[in-house]
Tab-separated table of C-alpha atoms in Angstrom:
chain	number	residue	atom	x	y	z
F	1	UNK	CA	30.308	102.181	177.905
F	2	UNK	CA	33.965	100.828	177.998
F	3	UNK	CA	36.197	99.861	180.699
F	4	UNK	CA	38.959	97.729	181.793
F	5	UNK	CA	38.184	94.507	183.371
F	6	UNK	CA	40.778	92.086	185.235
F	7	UNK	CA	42.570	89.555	182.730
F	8	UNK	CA	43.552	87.030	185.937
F	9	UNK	CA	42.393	85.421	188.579
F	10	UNK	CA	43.913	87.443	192.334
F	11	UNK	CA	43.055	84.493	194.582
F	12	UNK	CA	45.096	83.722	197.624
F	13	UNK	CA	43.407	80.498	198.746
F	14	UNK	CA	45.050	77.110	197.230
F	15	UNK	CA	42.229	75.923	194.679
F	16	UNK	CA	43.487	72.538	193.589
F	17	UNK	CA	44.908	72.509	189.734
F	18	UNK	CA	44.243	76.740	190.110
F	19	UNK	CA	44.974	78.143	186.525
F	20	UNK	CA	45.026	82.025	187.031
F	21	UNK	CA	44.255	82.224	183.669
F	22	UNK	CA	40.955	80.851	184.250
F	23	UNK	CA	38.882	83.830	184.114
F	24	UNK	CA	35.328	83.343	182.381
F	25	UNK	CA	33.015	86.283	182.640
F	26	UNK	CA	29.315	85.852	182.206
F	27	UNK	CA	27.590	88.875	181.586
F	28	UNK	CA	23.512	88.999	182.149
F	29	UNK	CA	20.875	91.080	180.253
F	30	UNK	CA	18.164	91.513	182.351
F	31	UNK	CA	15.021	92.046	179.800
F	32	UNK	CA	11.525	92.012	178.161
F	33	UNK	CA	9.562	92.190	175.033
F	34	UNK	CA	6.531	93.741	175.006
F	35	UNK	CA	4.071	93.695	172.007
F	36	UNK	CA	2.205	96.381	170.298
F	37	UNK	CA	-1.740	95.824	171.231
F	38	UNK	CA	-2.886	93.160	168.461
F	39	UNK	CA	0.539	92.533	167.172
F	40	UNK	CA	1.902	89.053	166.329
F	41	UNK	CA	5.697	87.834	165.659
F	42	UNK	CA	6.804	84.579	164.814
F	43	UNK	CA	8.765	82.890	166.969
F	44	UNK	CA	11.754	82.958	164.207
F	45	UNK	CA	12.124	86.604	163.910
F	46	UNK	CA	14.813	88.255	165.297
F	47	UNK	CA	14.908	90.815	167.818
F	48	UNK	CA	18.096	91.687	168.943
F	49	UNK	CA	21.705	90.757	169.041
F	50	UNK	CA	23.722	90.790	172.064
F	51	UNK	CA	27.217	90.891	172.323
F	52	UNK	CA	31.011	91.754	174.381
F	53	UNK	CA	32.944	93.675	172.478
F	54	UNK	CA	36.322	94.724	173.824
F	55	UNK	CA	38.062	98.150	172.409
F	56	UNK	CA	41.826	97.486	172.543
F	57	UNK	CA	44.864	99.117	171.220
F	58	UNK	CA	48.069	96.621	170.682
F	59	UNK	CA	52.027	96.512	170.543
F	60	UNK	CA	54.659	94.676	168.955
F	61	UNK	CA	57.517	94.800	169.955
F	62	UNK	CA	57.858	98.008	171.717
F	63	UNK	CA	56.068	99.916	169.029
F	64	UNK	CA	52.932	101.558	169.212
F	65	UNK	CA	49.964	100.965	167.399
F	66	UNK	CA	47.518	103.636	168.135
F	67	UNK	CA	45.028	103.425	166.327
F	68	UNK	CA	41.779	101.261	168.874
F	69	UNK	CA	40.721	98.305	167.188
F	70	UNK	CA	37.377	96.874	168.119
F	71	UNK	CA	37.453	92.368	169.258
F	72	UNK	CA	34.166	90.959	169.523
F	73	UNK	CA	34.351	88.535	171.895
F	74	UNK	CA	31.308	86.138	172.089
F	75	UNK	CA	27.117	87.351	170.843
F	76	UNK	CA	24.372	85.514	170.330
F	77	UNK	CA	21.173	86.384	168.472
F	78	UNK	CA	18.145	86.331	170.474
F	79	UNK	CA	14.324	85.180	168.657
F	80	UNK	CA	10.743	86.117	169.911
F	81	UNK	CA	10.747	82.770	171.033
F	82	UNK	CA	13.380	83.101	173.382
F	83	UNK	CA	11.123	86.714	174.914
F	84	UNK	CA	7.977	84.640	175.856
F	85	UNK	CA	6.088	84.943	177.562
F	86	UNK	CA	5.642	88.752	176.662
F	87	UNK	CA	6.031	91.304	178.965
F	88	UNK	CA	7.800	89.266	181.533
F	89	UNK	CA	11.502	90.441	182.747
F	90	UNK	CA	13.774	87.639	182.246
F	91	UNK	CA	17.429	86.397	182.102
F	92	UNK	CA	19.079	86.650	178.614
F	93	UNK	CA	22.813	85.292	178.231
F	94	UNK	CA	25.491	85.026	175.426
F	95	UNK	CA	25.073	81.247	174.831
F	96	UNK	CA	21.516	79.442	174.765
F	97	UNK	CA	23.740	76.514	176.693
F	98	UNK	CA	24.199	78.558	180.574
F	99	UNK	CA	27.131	76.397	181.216
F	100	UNK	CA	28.890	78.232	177.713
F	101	UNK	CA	27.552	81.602	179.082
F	102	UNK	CA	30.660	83.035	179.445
F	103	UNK	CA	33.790	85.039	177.421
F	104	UNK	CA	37.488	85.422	178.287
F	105	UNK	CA	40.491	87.464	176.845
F	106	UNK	CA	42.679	86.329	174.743
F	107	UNK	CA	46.180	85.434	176.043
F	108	UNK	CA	47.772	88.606	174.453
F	109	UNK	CA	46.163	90.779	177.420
F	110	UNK	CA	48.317	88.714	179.725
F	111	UNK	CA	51.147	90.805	181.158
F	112	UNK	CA	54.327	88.456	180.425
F	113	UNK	CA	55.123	86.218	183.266
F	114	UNK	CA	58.404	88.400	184.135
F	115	UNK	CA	56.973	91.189	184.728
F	116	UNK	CA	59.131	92.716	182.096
F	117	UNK	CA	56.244	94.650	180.352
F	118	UNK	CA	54.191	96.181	182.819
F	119	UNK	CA	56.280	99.285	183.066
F	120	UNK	CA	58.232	99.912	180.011
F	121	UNK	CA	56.983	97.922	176.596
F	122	UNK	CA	60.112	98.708	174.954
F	123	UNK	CA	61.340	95.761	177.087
F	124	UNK	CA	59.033	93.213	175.780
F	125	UNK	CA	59.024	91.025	172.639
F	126	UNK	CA	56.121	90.220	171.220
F	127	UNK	CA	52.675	91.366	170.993
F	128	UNK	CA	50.625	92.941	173.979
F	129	UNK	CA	47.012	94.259	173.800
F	130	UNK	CA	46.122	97.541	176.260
F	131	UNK	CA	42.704	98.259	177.061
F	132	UNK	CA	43.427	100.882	180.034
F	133	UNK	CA	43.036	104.266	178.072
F	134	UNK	CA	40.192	106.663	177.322
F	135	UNK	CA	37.346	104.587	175.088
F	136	UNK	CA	38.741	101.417	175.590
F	137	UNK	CA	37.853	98.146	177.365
F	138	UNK	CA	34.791	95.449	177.704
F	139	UNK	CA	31.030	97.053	176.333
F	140	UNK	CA	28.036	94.773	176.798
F	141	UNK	CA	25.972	95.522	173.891
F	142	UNK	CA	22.174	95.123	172.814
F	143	UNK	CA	21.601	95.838	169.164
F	144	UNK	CA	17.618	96.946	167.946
F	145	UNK	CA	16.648	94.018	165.084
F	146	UNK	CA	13.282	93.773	165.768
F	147	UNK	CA	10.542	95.894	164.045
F	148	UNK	CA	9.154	98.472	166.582
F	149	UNK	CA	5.648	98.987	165.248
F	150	UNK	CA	5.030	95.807	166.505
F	151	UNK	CA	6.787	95.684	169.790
F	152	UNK	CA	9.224	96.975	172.194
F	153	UNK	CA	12.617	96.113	173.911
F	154	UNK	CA	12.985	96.717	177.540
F	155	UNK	CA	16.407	96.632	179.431
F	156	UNK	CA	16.337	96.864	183.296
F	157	UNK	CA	19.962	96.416	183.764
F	158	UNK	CA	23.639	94.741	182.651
F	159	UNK	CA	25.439	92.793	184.963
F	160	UNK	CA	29.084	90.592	184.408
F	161	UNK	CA	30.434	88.148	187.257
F	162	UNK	CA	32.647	85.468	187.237
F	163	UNK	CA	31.759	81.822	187.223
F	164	UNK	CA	34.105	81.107	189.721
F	165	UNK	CA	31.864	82.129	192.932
F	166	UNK	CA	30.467	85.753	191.276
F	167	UNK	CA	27.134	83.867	190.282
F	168	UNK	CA	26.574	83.414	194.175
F	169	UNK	CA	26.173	87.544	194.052
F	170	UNK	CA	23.863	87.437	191.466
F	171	UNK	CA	20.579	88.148	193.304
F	172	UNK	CA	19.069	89.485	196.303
F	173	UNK	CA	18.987	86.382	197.858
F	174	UNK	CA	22.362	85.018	196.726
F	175	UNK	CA	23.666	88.764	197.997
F	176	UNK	CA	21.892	87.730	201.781
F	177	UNK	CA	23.253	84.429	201.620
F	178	UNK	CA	27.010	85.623	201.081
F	179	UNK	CA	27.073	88.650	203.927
F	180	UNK	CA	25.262	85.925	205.816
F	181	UNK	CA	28.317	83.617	205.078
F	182	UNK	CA	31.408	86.456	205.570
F	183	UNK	CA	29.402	87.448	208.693
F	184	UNK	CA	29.322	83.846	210.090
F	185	UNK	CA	33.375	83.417	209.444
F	186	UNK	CA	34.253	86.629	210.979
F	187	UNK	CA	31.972	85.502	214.419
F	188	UNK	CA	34.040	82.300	214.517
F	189	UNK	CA	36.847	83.947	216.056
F	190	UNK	CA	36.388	85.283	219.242
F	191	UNK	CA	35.307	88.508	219.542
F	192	UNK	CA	37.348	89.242	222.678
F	193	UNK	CA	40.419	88.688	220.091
F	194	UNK	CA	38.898	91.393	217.502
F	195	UNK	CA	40.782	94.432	219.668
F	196	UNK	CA	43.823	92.226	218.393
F	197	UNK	CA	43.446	92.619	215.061
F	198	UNK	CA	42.977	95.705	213.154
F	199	UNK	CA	41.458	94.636	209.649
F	200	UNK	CA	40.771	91.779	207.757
F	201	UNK	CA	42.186	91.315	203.968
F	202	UNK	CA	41.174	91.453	201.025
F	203	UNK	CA	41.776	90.887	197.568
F	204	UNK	CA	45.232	92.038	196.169
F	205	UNK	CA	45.763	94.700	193.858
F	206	UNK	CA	42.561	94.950	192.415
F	207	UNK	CA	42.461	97.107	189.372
F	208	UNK	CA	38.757	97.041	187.643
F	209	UNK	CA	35.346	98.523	188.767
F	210	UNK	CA	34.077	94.749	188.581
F	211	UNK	CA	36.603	94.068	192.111
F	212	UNK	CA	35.340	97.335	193.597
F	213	UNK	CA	31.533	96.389	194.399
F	214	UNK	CA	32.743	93.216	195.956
F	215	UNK	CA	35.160	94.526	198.263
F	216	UNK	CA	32.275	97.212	199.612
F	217	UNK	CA	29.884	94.597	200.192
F	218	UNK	CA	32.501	92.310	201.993
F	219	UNK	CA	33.832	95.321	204.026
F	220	UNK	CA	29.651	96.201	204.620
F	221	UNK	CA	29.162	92.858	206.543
F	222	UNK	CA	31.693	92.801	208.143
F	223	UNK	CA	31.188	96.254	209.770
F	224	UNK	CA	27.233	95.571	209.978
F	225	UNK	CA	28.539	93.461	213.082
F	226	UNK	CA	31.031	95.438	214.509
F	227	UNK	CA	33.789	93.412	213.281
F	228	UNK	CA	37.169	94.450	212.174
F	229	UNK	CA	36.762	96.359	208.565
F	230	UNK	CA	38.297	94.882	205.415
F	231	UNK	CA	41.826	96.245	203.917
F	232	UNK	CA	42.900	96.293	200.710
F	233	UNK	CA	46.342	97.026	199.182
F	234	UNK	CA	46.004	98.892	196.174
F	235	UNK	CA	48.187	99.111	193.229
F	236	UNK	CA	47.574	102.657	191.021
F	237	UNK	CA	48.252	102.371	186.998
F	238	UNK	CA	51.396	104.181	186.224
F	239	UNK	CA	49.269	106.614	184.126
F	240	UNK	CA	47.237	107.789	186.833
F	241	UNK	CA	44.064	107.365	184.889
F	242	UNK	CA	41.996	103.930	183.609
F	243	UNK	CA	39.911	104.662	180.760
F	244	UNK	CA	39.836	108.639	181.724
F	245	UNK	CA	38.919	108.349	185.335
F	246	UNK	CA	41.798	109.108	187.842
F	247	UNK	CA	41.882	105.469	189.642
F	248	UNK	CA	42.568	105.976	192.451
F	249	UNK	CA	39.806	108.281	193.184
F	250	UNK	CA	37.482	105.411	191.583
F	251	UNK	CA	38.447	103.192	193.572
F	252	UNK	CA	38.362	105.267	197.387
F	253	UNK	CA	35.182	106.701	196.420
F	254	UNK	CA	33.406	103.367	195.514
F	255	UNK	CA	34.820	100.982	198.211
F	256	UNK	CA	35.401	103.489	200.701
F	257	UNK	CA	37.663	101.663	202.609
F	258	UNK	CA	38.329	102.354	206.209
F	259	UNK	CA	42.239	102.525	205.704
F	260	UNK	CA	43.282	103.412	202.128
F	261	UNK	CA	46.566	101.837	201.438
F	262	UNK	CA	48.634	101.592	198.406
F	263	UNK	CA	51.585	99.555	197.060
F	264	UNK	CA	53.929	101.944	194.557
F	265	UNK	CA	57.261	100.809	193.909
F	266	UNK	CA	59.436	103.176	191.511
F	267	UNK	CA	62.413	100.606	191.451
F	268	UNK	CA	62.677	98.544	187.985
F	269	UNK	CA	65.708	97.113	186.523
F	270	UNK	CA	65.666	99.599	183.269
F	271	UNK	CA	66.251	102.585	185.275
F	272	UNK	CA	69.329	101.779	187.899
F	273	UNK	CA	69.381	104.189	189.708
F	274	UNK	CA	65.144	105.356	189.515
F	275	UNK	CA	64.905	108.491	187.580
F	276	UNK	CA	62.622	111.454	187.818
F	277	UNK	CA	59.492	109.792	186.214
F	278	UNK	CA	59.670	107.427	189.163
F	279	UNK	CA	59.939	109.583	191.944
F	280	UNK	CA	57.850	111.806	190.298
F	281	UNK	CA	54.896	109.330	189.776
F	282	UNK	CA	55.290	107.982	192.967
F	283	UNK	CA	54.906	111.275	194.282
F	284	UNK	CA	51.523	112.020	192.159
F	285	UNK	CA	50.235	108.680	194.179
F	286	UNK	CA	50.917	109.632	197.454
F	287	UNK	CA	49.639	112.898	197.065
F	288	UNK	CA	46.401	111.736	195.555
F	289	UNK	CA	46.498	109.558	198.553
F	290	UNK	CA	46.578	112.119	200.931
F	291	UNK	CA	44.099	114.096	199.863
F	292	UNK	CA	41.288	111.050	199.735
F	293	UNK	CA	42.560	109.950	203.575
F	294	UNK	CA	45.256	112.390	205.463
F	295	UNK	CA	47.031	109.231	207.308
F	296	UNK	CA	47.125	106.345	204.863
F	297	UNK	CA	49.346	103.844	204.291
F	298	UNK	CA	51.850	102.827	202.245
F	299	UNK	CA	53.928	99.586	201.489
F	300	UNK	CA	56.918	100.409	200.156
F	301	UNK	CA	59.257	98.405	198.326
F	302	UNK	CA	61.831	96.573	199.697
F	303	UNK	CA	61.707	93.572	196.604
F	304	UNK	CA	62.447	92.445	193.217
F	305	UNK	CA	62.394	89.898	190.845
F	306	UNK	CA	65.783	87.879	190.342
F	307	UNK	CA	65.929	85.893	186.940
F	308	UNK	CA	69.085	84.400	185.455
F	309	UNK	CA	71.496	86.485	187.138
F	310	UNK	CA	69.586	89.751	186.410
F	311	UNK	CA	66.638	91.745	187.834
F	312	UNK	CA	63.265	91.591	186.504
F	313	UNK	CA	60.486	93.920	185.818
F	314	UNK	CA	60.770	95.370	189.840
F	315	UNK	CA	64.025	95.155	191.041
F	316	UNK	CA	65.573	96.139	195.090
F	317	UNK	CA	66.480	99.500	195.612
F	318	UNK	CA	69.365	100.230	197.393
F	319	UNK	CA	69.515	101.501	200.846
F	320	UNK	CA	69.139	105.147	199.147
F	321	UNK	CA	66.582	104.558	197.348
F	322	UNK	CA	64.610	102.413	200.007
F	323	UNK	CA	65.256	105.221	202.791
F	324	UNK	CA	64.052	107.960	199.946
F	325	UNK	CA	60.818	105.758	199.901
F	326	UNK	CA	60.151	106.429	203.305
F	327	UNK	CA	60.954	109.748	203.653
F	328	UNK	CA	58.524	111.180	200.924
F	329	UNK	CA	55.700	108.979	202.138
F	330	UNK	CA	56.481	110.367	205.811
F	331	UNK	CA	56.375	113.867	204.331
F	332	UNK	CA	52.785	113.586	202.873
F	333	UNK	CA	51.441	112.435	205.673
F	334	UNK	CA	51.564	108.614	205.854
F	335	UNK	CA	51.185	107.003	209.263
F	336	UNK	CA	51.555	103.447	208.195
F	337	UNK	CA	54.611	102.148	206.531
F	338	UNK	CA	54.630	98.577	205.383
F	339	UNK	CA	57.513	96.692	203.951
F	340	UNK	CA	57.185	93.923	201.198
F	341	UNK	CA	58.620	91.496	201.179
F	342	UNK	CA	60.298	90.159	204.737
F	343	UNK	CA	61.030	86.655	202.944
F	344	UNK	CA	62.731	85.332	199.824
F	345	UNK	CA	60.896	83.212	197.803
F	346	UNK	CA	61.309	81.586	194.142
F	347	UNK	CA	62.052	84.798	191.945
F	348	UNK	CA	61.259	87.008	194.490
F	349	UNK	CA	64.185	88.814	197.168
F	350	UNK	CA	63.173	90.160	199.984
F	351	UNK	CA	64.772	91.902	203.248
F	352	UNK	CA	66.067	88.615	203.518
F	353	UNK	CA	68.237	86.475	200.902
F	354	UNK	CA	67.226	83.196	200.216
F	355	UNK	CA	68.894	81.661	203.207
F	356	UNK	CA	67.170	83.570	205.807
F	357	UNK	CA	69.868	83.716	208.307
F	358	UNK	CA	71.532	86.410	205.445
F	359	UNK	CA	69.918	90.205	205.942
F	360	UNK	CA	70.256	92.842	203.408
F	361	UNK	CA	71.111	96.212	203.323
F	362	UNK	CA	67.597	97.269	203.521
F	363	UNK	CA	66.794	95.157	206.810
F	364	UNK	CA	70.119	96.999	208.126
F	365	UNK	CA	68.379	100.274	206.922
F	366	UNK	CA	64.767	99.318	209.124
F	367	UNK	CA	66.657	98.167	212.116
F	368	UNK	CA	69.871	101.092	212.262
F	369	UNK	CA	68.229	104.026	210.652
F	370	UNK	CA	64.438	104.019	209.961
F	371	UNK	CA	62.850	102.141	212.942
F	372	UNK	CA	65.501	104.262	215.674
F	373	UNK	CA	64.605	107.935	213.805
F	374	UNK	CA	61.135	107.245	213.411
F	375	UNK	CA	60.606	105.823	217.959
F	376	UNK	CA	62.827	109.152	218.096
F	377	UNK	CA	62.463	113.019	217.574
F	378	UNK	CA	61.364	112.645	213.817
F	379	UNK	CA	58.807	110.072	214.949
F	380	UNK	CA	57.490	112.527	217.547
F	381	UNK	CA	57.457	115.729	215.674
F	382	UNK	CA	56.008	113.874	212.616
F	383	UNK	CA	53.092	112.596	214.785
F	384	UNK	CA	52.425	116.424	215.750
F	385	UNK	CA	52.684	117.754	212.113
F	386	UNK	CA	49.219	118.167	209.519
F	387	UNK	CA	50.191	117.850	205.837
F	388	UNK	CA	48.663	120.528	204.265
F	389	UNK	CA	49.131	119.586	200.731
F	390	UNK	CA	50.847	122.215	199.060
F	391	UNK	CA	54.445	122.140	197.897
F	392	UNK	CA	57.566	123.651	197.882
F	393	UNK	CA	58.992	123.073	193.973
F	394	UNK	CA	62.219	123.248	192.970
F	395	UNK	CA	63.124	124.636	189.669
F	396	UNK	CA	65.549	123.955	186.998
F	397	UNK	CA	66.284	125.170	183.671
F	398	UNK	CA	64.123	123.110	181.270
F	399	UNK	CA	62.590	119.431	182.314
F	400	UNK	CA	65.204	116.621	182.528
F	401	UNK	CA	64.907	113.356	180.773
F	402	UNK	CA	62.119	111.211	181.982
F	403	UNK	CA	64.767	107.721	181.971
F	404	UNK	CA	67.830	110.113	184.193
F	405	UNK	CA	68.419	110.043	187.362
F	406	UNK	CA	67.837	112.879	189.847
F	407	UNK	CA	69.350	113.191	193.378
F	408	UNK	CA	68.219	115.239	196.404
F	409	UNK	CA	65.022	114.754	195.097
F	410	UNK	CA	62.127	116.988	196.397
F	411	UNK	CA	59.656	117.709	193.589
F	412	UNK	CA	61.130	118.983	190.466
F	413	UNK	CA	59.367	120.808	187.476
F	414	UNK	CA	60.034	122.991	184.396
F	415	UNK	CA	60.678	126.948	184.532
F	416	UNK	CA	57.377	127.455	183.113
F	417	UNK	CA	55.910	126.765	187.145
F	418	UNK	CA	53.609	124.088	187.522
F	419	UNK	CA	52.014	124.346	190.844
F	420	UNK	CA	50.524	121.623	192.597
């Protein structure tokens, strides 16, 4: 009944004036009145409301309010008139006017532009709305007015797309006409160069069920023809779970993608060096990520954002943290490593500075230690290993703080054994 939806547009291509902000959603009620033999309405009376209401919990400043608070976000009342003729399945919007069919979120649900709140709110000033946890999100909602001795609501389904290209998806034949187009792109390039490439991609970091369908009918045209399948990079929630569902499981077991690979970067500039709720997140993802697809990949982190003087939100690890990266990825089971970024660019430092001819410490890392151990003996033995899953777990007295640091890291948990 509730769940998170996207608050931006993840585009790559360069739309001309692009605002990212420029998300409408139109949702469509698929439905029919039926009368009661004899019965008679006028075409006044009112039969049912229909509405998007958003569940939402909100903070200011760092501080939590709990308590869910409900936002409707458009309705529209819907007359007999609107049903006939009766019987007869139709398409019902939230605006009589199609071209004002459509809702969007407020600019509150926007995570702020530095990336300083999408990790730690006690960062941000301001107010921020949430919509990620257990009862919360987007509900499309029909509400009974009608009087039911006389007739009868019917709903065959709920749908939502975006009027930015979703409405192409919106029936059979629209449905056809897309695979027919993705289909026709992909045979444009020779198919004597498909050995070259291994996968096509696709959209960034999606994070809502409404991304999910998409990318599984993209990736389902694509392999109806034998062409390379369609990758995704995938960015988990810190929490593990949207709206009570573990996401990442959502997500693998919807799309079912032919190489499941994730983007998890425990590096931000409030914790310097990471601490244990990093590592020990990051760990959480990459064993959920084994255990969907033994040999995924990962893309590791080898970025930040540079503001003023000062890192943002995500900042670079150090050559420590960087090779740590690798090194528990490697040890459940990864057999892709990607590094992002290569390139500096605006706020963004990569494995290069700004003036590319400058490496890093973490390029130094890839070419002296990383690339050399992994073409050697750790390379070769690692190819020959199967991660089984279960862990070795190091004890200590009590938990430590979530915000300290913890070296040799392995997996760490109270005295009171967790095992995983």
């Amino acid at each position: 009944p509730h769940y998170h939806q996207e608050k931006t547009y993840k585009r790559w291509y360069n739309e001309p004036n692009h605002d990212p902000y420029d998300l409408k959603y139109v949702p469509r009620f698929i439905m029919a009145l039926k009368l009661e033999d004899g019965a008679q309405l006028s075409d006044t009376a009112s039969i049912c409301r229909l509405s998007v209401v958003e569940r939402y919990r909100w903070f200011v400043d760092g501080n939590s309010f709990s308590d869910d608070s409900d936002m409707v976000l458009k309705s529209v009342i819907l007359k007999a008139s609107d049903f006939q003729t009766y019987g007869t399945f139709k398409s019902f919007y939230i605006h009589q006017n199609p071209d004002s069919a459509w809702y969007d979120y407020p600019p509150e649900f926007r995570d702020p532009p530095d990336g300083s709140g999408k990790r730690d709110f006690s960062q941000f000033t301001g107010v921020l709305f949430f919509d990620k946890w257990g009862n919360e999100g987007v509900q499309f909602r029909v509400d009974w007015l009608g009087d039911n001795t006389k007739c009868n609501l019917y709903i065959d389904y709920v749908e939502v797309y975006d009027n930015k290209g979703g409405q192409d998806f919106k029936d059979s034949l629209g449905l056809a006409l897309v695979a027919n187009r993705i289909q026709t792109y992909a045979q444009g390039f020779p198919q004597s160069e498909w050995s070259n490439m291994k996968y096509w991609g696709g959209c960034d970091e999606p994070s809502s069920l409404d991304d999910y369908i998409p990318l599984k009918t993209v990736d389902s045209a694509l392999e109806s023809i034998g062409a390379p399948r369609l990758i995704t990079t995938f960015y988990p929630f810190w929490q593990v779970k949207v709206n009570e569902d573990t996401q990442l499981v959502r997500y693998y077991n919807t799309v079912q993608p032919a190489k499941l690979i994730i983007d998890f970067f425990p590096c931000i500039s409030i914790r310097d060096p990471a601490g244990y709720d990093d590592w020990e997140t990051t760990r959480k993802m990459l064993q959920i990520c084994s255990t969907l697809q033994p040999g995924f990949w990962y893309q590791a982190q080898a970025a930040g954002i540079f503001k003023d003087g000062v890192w943002k939100g995500p900042r670079r690890p150090d050559s420590t943290e960087f090779k740590a990266q690798n090194m528990l990825a490697l040890a459940h089971g990864v057999k892709g490593l990607i590094y992002w970024h290569f390139r500096s660019w605006g706020l963004t430092r990569g494995l290069l500075e700004p003036d590319s001819s400058i490496t890093t410490s973490l390029y130094d890392t890839i070419k002296y230690n990383i690339a050399p151990r992994l073409k050697g003996k750790l390379g070769k033995t690692l190819l020959g290993l199967d991660y089984s899953g279960n862990y070795i777990n190091q004890f200590c007295d009590g938990c430590p703080p979530h915000d300290s640091p913890v070296y040799d890291y392995l997996t760490l948990d109270c005295a009171a054994a967790h095992y995983y």
